[in-house]
Short mmCIF file of C-alpha atoms in Angstrom, two decimals:
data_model
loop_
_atom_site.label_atom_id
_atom_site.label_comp_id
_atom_site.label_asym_id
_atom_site.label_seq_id
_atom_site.Cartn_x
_atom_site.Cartn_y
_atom_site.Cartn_z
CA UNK N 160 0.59 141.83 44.80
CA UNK N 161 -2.44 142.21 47.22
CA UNK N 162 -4.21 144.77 47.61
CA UNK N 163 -4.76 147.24 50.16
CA UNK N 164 -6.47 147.43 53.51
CA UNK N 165 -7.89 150.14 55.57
CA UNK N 166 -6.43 151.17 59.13
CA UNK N 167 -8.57 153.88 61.00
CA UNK N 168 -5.83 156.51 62.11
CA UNK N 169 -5.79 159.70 63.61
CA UNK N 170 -4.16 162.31 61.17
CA UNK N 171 -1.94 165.09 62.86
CA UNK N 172 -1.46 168.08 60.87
CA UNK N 173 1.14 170.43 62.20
CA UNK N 174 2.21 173.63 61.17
CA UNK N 175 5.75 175.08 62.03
CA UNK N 176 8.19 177.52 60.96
CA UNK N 177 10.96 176.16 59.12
CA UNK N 178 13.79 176.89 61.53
CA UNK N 179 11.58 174.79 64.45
CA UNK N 180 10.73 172.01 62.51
CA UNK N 181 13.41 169.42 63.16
CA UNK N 182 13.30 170.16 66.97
CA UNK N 183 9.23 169.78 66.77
CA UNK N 184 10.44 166.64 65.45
CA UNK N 185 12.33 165.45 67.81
CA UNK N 186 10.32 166.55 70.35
CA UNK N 187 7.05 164.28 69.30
CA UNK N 188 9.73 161.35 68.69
CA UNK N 189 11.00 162.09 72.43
CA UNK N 190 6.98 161.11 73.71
CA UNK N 191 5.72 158.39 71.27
CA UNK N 192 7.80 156.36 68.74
CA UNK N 193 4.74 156.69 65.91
CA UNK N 194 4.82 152.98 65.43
CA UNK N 195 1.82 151.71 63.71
CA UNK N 196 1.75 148.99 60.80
CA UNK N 197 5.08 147.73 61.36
CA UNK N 198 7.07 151.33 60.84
CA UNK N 199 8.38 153.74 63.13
CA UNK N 200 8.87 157.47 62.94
CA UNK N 201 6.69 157.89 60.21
CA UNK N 202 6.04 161.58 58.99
CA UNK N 203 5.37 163.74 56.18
CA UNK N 204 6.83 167.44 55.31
CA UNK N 205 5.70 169.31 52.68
CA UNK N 206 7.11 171.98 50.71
CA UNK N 207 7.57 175.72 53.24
CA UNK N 208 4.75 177.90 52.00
CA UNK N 209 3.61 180.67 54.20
CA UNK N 210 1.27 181.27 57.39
CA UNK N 211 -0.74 184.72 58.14
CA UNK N 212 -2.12 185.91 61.18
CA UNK N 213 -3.12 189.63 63.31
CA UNK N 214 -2.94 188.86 67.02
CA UNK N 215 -5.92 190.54 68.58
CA UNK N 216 -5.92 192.63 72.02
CA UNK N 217 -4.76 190.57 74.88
CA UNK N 218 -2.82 188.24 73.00
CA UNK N 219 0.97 188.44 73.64
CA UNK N 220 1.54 187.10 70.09
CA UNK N 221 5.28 185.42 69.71
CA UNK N 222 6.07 187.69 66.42
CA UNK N 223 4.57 190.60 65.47
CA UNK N 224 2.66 193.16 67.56
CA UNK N 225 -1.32 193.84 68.26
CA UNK N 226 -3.14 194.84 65.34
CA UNK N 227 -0.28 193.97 62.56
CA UNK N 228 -0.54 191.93 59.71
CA UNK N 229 2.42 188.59 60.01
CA UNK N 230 3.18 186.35 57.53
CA UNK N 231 6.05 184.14 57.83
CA UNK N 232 7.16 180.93 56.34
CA UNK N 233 6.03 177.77 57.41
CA UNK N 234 5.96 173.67 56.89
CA UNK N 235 3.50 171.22 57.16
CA UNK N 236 4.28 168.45 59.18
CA UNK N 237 1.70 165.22 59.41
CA UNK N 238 1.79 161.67 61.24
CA UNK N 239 -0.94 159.37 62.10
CA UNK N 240 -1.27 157.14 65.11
CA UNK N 241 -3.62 154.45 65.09
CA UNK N 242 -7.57 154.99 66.39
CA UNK N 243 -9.69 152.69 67.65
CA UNK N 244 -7.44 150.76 70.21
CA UNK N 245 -7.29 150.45 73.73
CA UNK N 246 -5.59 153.95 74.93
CA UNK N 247 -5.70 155.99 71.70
CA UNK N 248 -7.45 158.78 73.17
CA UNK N 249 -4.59 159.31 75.91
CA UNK N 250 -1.52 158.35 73.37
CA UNK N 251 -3.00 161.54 71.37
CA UNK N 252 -3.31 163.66 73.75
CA UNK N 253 0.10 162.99 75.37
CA UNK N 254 1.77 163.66 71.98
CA UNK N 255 -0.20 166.71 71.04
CA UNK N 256 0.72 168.15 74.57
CA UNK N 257 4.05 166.83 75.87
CA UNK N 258 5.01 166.30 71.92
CA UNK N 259 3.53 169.38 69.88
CA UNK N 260 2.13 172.21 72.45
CA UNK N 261 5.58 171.75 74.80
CA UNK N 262 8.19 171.77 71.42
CA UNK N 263 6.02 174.52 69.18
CA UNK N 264 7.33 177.89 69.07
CA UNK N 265 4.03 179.43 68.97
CA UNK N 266 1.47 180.42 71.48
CA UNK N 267 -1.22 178.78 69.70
CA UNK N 268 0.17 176.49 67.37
CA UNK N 269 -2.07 175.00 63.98
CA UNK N 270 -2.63 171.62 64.82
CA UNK N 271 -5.56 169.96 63.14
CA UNK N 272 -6.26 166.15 64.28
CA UNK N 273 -8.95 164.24 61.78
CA UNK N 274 -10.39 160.59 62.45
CA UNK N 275 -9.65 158.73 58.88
CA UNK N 276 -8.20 155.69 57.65
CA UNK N 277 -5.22 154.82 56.09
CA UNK N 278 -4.47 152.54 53.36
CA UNK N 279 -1.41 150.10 53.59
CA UNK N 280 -0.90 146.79 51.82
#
């Protein structure tokens, strides 16, 4: 067996409400493949746990009303596409605005992006 080798990535961490998640999935597949070290359509779910948030004055929040206290189930959702390459820069931003912003149910979705690397065989 060899061993493994390190790929620098981007890592997109979404978070979405259960009943949203498969059509925020098909909605980044519908913009960008995810094809990077010879897979496709590779992402990660984790178990629902729960999001919190108070939408402040001016905000026309999607559930729950100025001032109160939401907390509603949600699922993290990851994928990486790789950094470093010719175009990277626009390939993320097209799936974290045509993929993510245009398929999240939310306002102001939870989407972290971190530069890291990835190790595959």
């Amino acid at each position: 067996m060899s061993g493994l080798r390190l790929h620098r990535v981007y890592r997109v961490t979404v978070f979405v409400p259960p009943a949203h998640l498969q059509a925020l999935k098909r909605g980044i597949l519908a913009v960008d493949d995810l094809a990077a070290g010879g897979y496709a359509h590779g992402m990660w779910e984790s178990a629902p746990g729960r999001e919190q948030f108070r939408a402040l004055p001016g905000t026309a929040s999607v559930v729950g009303e100025v001032g109160e206290l939401v907390s509603e189930p949600s699922v993290r959702l990851e994928f990486c596409l790789p950094r470093g390459v010719p175009g990277d820069r626009a390939r993320l931003q097209h799936v974290l605005d045509q993929g993510i912003a245009a398929h999240h149910p939310w306002n102001s979705p939870a989407v972290f992006v971190e530069a890291l690397e990835f190790a595959t065989p």
